[in-house]
Amino acid sequence: MKIAILGFGTVGSGVYDIIANGDTRMRVTAIFIRPTHPATMPEMTTDLDAILNDPTIDVIVETMGGLHPAHDYILQALQHGKHVVTANKAVVAKYLPEFTAVAAQHHVQFYFEATTGGGIPWIRNLERAARIDQIDTIEGIFNGTSNYILDQMQRAHLDFDPVLLAAKDMGYAEADPSADIDGEDVVNKLKISAALAYNMAPPRDVPTFGIRNVSKADIDFFASQHQVLRLIGKSKRDGDHYSMVVEPRLYSETALAANTFENFNLIRLHGQTIGDLQFYGQGAGKYPTANAIVQDLFDILENAPHLDRSFDQPLHFDANLNVTDYVLRADPMTFAMFNDRETEIVNDRLVIMQIPTGDMHKLMRGVLAIDADAFMAAIGDSELAAKDVLHQQDQEVIG
C-alpha cells in the first residue's frame, strides 16, 4: 500500500517514522510540503495534483491541521478515489457528514481515529459499542495539554504561565495554545464522538469555558477541599434530546479523573447493555497520535470496515439537559446575578446550587463582562450537592 502524507510537522513525521520502521506492506512514496518548506527528502513535493493523479497512491494521510486548505484537499483526495486518514479534529468536527458521504460515493474509506484521544483507540471502541448499544453518555478528559497544565499546577504547586511554557517546550502545546486552554480542542473531539454515538450532525455552538483564567490560588483552594480540577467534555442523551458542554470540573481526589496525570486522557462512555467503559492513554504527543493514524492504515490495508453512519438522526440539542452545582471565583459585585438561585459563600467564592448548565454558561458571560479574570468550575456529578463535596467553612447563605 502506497501512502502520501500531506504536511510533515510533528504528527506527519511521526507517521513516516512508524511506517519506515514497520510493516513492509506500507510505504510512504510522497510527502506534500508547502513551497516555503525546504525539500529535505526525495519523497517531498509541492505538487498536490501530482499526488492526486498518481494511480499508484492508495491512501492520503492529512496532518496539516486547520480547516483550510485541509477541507479542500481531503475532498479532492476522496474524489480522486484515494482513501483518507486524518488527525485533523477541527475539519472532521465541522465536515464529518460531508466527508463520509463523499467517501461512500467514491467507494473509499475516510478514517479519523487520531482526531480524538491521541493514542487511545477511542473512536474504534466507540463505534463498536454503538453497533449494539444506544450510547447515552460520553464524558472525560479529551485534551492532554490542558490536563498536563492542571496536573502540574496541583502536584508541582506552580503557576499557570510557567506550566504552559513547559507544555510548549515538551511539544504538548502549540505556539498559540488557545484551542487547548480555551476548550475548543475538546469541543471538536466531543462533537466527533457525539456524532458517532448518536448518529447525528453536532450543533454549531457548544457551551464552553476553558482554563485560561485558573490561578494557583484556585488550585490550592480546591486541594484544601480535597478536590482536583480537570477540563472535561461531556455529552448526555435523553430520548430525542442531548446536551454537550466543555468546562472545568471538580472531582474527589480519589476519583479516576483526579488521578489521570500528565498528558494522559481518560474518556468514558455509557451504553444501555455494556454499562460504563473507560479508556485511558496518552492524549498528546508525536508518536501516540501517529500510532492512531497507522492503526487506521492497517484497517484499510486489511479491509476492516468501520461503523457506517448517516448522521441524520433528528435529535434536539438542549444546553439545559444537565443540572449541576458550580463554584465561582469573581468580583463579589457579580454575585447579585445569582440572587434568584440557592447559593452559599465558601472562602470568598460563590457556590451556586443545582443550576442548568446552559443557564450557568450564559450568566458566566455576564460575569466575565464585569470581571475578565473570573473563573468557574462544575462540582462533581449532577447528583451531588455542593455541601457533599465542599467543606462548609465560613459560609453565608445569600440566596
XYZ file of C-alpha atoms in Angstrom:
399
model
C 0.000 0.000 0.000
C 1.497 3.316 -1.103
C 0.839 6.382 1.033
C 1.139 10.142 0.604
C 1.414 12.392 3.661
C 0.084 15.957 3.468
C 2.062 18.029 5.938
C 5.307 16.993 7.596
C 5.151 18.523 11.058
C 5.153 16.684 14.365
C 2.446 14.144 13.531
C 3.274 13.706 9.843
C 6.904 12.950 10.585
C 5.805 10.539 13.308
C 3.670 8.637 10.793
C 6.624 8.462 8.420
C 8.904 7.087 11.154
C 6.469 4.352 12.189
C 5.837 3.237 8.613
C 9.529 3.345 7.672
C 10.369 1.070 10.586
C 7.263 -1.122 10.470
C 5.216 -3.345 8.168
C 6.822 -3.637 4.730
C 3.373 -3.761 3.101
C 3.164 0.016 3.638
C 5.407 2.622 2.072
C 5.354 6.420 2.002
C 6.042 7.464 -1.591
C 5.096 11.156 -1.438
C 5.145 13.944 1.139
C 3.335 17.178 0.301
C 5.016 20.289 1.680
C 4.327 23.989 1.289
C 6.577 25.949 -1.083
C 8.197 27.677 1.900
C 9.256 24.327 3.400
C 12.691 23.082 2.282
C 12.608 19.751 0.442
C 14.999 17.652 2.500
C 13.794 14.203 1.414
C 13.324 12.669 -2.052
C 9.639 11.979 -1.347
C 8.870 15.642 -0.762
C 6.919 17.640 -3.327
C 4.934 20.855 -3.599
C 2.769 19.431 -6.399
C -0.522 18.264 -4.888
C -2.016 17.490 -8.307
C 0.769 15.025 -8.997
C -0.158 13.183 -5.808
C -3.885 13.218 -6.565
C -3.362 11.971 -10.107
C -0.837 9.283 -9.236
C -2.729 5.965 -9.650
C -0.194 4.112 -7.532
C -1.014 6.103 -4.369
C -3.721 4.325 -2.397
C -4.070 6.446 0.749
C -3.576 10.081 1.659
C -2.747 10.934 5.270
C -3.718 14.529 6.118
C -1.788 16.040 9.038
C -1.789 19.716 8.054
C -4.408 20.786 10.605
C -6.910 23.622 10.434
C -9.995 23.995 8.273
C -8.455 25.318 5.082
C -6.983 24.111 2.825
C -7.427 20.772 4.599
C -11.151 20.636 3.742
C -10.496 21.082 0.019
C -7.530 18.684 -0.016
C -9.491 15.914 1.722
C -12.431 16.298 -0.644
C -10.141 16.233 -3.675
C -8.407 13.111 -2.418
C -11.698 11.286 -1.868
C -12.993 12.391 -5.258
C -9.834 11.010 -6.865
C -10.562 7.619 -5.337
C -7.999 7.812 -2.543
C -8.677 6.570 0.958
C -8.083 9.346 3.517
C -6.838 9.118 7.085
C -6.608 12.301 9.172
C -5.720 13.555 12.635
C -7.386 16.921 11.980
C -10.146 17.205 14.577
C -11.222 20.728 13.568
C -12.017 19.803 9.967
C -13.607 16.469 10.918
C -15.835 18.062 13.571
C -17.180 20.518 11.003
C -17.367 18.379 7.868
C -17.707 14.754 9.034
C -21.083 14.067 7.350
C -19.821 15.556 4.079
C -16.566 13.586 4.090
C -18.372 10.347 4.902
C -20.892 10.830 2.094
C -18.222 11.684 -0.497
C -16.104 8.703 0.555
C -19.097 6.396 0.102
C -19.829 7.862 -3.339
C -16.298 7.070 -4.479
C -16.056 3.670 -2.710
C -13.176 4.658 -0.459
C -12.702 4.959 3.299
C -12.451 8.059 5.470
C -10.949 7.244 8.876
C -10.092 9.589 11.746
C -9.112 7.618 14.864
C -6.276 10.053 15.598
C -8.598 13.051 15.946
C -9.769 12.064 19.413
C -7.870 10.659 22.363
C -4.343 10.649 20.954
C -3.068 7.083 21.204
C -6.242 5.771 22.835
C -8.311 3.563 20.473
C -11.374 5.619 21.430
C -13.140 6.078 18.093
C -12.841 2.399 17.189
C -14.270 1.256 20.510
C -16.991 3.910 20.496
C -18.048 2.597 17.092
C -18.074 -0.978 18.380
C -20.254 -0.011 21.338
C -22.625 1.992 19.132
C -23.185 -1.012 16.851
C -25.097 -2.702 19.676
C -25.996 -0.106 22.287
C -27.685 3.239 22.467
C -24.947 5.380 23.979
C -26.366 7.862 26.477
C -23.219 9.425 27.992
C -19.782 10.467 26.776
C -17.523 12.166 29.280
C -13.890 12.654 30.014
C -10.504 14.279 29.742
C -10.043 14.761 25.992
C -7.076 17.138 25.940
C -3.591 16.171 27.066
C -2.252 19.724 27.105
C -4.850 21.117 29.495
C -4.560 18.030 31.675
C -0.791 18.442 31.884
C -1.209 22.082 32.914
C -3.777 21.404 35.627
C -1.869 18.377 36.913
C 1.414 20.274 37.189
C -0.233 23.279 38.809
C -1.568 20.989 41.535
C 1.194 18.437 42.049
C 4.172 20.748 41.465
C 2.479 23.816 43.040
C 3.211 26.003 40.012
C 1.509 28.990 38.410
C -0.277 28.734 35.070
C 2.229 30.585 32.867
C 5.404 28.565 33.622
C 3.500 25.302 33.222
C 2.122 26.421 29.868
C 5.669 27.298 28.782
C 6.848 23.831 29.823
C 3.985 22.266 27.860
C 5.171 24.141 24.757
C 8.756 23.001 25.325
C 7.611 19.374 25.577
C 5.586 19.576 22.387
C 2.199 19.234 24.118
C 1.079 22.805 23.398
C 1.234 24.756 20.161
C 2.828 28.189 19.835
C -0.745 29.512 20.070
C -2.305 27.305 22.773
C -5.762 28.904 22.606
C -7.553 25.819 21.270
C -6.226 23.744 24.169
C -6.652 26.118 27.087
C -9.931 27.681 25.925
C -11.576 24.305 25.335
C -12.092 24.433 21.549
C -9.981 21.319 21.008
C -12.221 19.415 23.419
C -15.324 20.797 21.685
C -14.161 19.352 18.373
C -13.401 15.955 19.887
C -16.709 15.902 21.721
C -18.588 16.778 18.529
C -16.912 13.926 16.661
C -17.658 11.479 19.467
C -21.298 12.516 19.856
C -21.863 12.417 16.090
C -20.741 8.785 16.032
C -22.536 7.823 19.233
C -25.898 9.389 18.365
C -25.690 9.233 14.535
C -26.428 12.935 14.184
C -24.801 16.133 12.952
C -23.480 18.009 16.010
C -24.575 21.557 16.900
C -22.616 24.577 15.769
C -22.291 26.084 19.253
C -21.440 24.219 22.457
C -21.333 25.856 25.925
C -17.599 26.157 26.547
C -15.415 27.550 29.311
C -11.693 26.790 29.435
C -8.858 27.030 31.935
C -7.205 30.273 30.785
C -8.295 32.064 33.983
C -7.453 29.377 36.525
C -4.993 30.561 39.163
C -2.670 28.846 41.598
C -4.904 30.191 44.384
C -7.885 28.383 42.808
C -5.960 25.117 42.592
C -4.746 25.476 46.175
C -8.260 26.173 47.400
C -9.673 23.134 45.618
C -6.860 20.985 47.012
C -7.706 22.168 50.524
C -11.207 20.835 49.885
C -9.772 17.501 48.657
C -10.855 18.298 45.109
C -8.920 18.089 41.831
C -9.708 20.205 38.773
C -9.906 18.741 35.270
C -11.113 20.170 31.935
C -13.984 17.914 30.881
C -16.051 17.371 27.784
C -19.451 15.812 28.441
C -22.427 14.839 26.328
C -25.627 13.215 27.526
C -28.583 11.837 25.586
C -32.095 11.508 26.967
C -34.611 10.256 24.403
C -34.530 12.596 21.425
C -32.694 15.332 23.355
C -28.979 15.618 24.011
C -26.547 18.030 25.620
C -22.887 18.912 25.171
C -20.648 21.022 27.380
C -16.931 21.681 27.865
C -15.934 23.114 31.233
C -13.621 22.691 34.230
C -14.999 20.176 36.721
C -14.007 19.237 40.259
C -13.506 15.618 41.278
C -12.802 13.948 44.586
C -9.073 13.369 44.938
C -9.721 9.596 44.884
C -11.613 9.658 41.563
C -10.053 8.204 38.417
C -10.200 11.574 36.669
C -8.299 13.175 39.554
C -5.597 10.548 39.184
C -5.180 10.965 35.437
C -1.806 12.684 35.341
C 0.484 14.458 32.877
C -0.742 14.470 29.249
C -2.971 11.414 29.656
C -6.634 11.234 28.682
C -9.476 9.347 30.362
C -12.664 9.021 28.326
C -15.858 7.222 29.315
C -18.948 6.032 27.519
C -22.115 4.505 28.899
C -24.328 2.173 26.916
C -27.590 0.513 27.829
C -26.234 -3.035 27.877
C -22.466 -2.574 28.163
C -22.689 -0.080 31.036
C -19.571 2.005 31.669
C -16.428 1.667 29.544
C -13.409 3.844 30.272
C -10.337 4.343 28.098
C -7.006 5.659 29.329
C -3.833 6.618 27.487
C -1.625 9.385 26.175
C -3.690 12.156 24.663
C -0.940 14.279 23.150
C 2.433 13.799 21.564
C 4.053 12.859 18.277
C 4.008 9.081 18.392
C 0.733 8.401 20.243
C -1.156 10.371 17.573
C 0.879 8.889 14.724
C 0.215 5.414 16.109
C -3.539 6.019 15.837
C -3.130 7.067 12.201
C -1.171 3.924 11.383
C -3.867 1.811 13.061
C -6.344 3.287 10.565
C -3.933 2.497 7.741
C -3.859 -1.125 8.862
C -7.664 -1.207 8.843
C -7.627 -0.036 5.226
C -4.866 -2.466 4.300
C -6.729 -5.370 5.884
C -10.184 -4.238 4.696
C -11.524 -3.847 8.233
C -14.597 -1.592 7.869
C -15.649 0.933 10.470
C -19.166 1.810 11.620
C -21.381 3.121 8.816
C -23.168 6.309 9.886
C -25.589 8.599 8.037
C -25.601 11.351 10.731
C -29.297 12.006 10.146
C -30.971 11.269 13.490
C -33.392 14.145 14.281
C -32.163 14.873 17.799
C -32.668 18.162 19.628
C -29.818 19.976 21.343
C -30.679 21.114 24.882
C -27.979 23.032 26.753
C -30.023 22.758 29.967
C -30.417 18.993 29.955
C -27.837 18.775 32.764
C -28.271 20.392 36.174
C -25.287 20.669 38.495
C -23.565 22.816 41.117
C -20.884 25.384 40.319
C -18.244 27.290 42.255
C -17.494 30.829 41.056
C -14.459 32.990 41.826
C -15.210 36.542 40.725
C -15.686 40.124 41.820
C -18.340 39.909 44.566
C -20.450 42.501 42.787
C -21.261 39.797 40.190
C -22.819 37.552 42.838
C -26.059 39.537 42.599
C -26.637 37.909 39.194
C -27.449 34.726 41.090
C -29.884 36.186 43.644
C -32.719 34.006 42.342
C -30.658 30.860 42.980
C -29.770 28.960 46.118
C -26.191 29.988 46.821
C -23.530 29.854 49.510
C -20.235 31.645 50.006
C -17.221 29.411 50.676
C -13.910 31.180 51.244
C -14.966 34.229 49.188
C -16.209 32.022 46.361
C -19.851 31.632 45.412
C -21.325 28.141 45.214
C -24.462 28.012 43.047
C -26.721 25.035 43.715
C -28.352 22.923 41.010
C -28.338 25.302 38.079
C -28.884 24.170 34.461
C -25.620 24.105 32.545
C -26.792 26.361 29.722
C -28.072 28.974 32.173
C -24.771 28.962 34.076
C -22.724 29.497 30.938
C -24.958 32.390 29.859
C -24.627 34.022 33.272
C -20.875 33.462 33.195
C -20.625 35.574 30.048
C -22.182 38.409 32.049
C -19.741 37.801 34.896
C -16.777 37.988 32.515
C -18.024 41.303 31.147
C -17.509 42.725 34.657
C -14.538 40.630 35.782
C -12.456 39.337 32.853
C -10.380 37.171 35.204
C -13.304 35.295 36.758
C -13.227 31.509 36.936
C -15.880 28.835 37.402
C -15.954 25.068 37.772
C -18.690 22.470 37.934
C -18.746 20.472 41.153
C -18.789 16.691 40.985
C -21.665 14.879 39.336
C -25.065 16.469 38.846
C -26.490 14.194 41.530
C -24.133 15.589 44.178
C -24.966 18.723 46.111
C -22.231 21.241 46.820
C -22.349 20.520 50.520
C -21.244 16.953 49.812
C -18.012 17.962 48.088
C -17.044 21.307 49.573
C -16.468 21.707 53.288
C -18.870 24.069 54.977
C -16.335 26.583 56.241
C -17.041 30.289 56.612
C -20.317 30.009 54.719
C -23.087 32.545 54.419
C -26.383 31.727 52.712
C -27.128 34.638 50.364
C -29.809 33.221 48.032
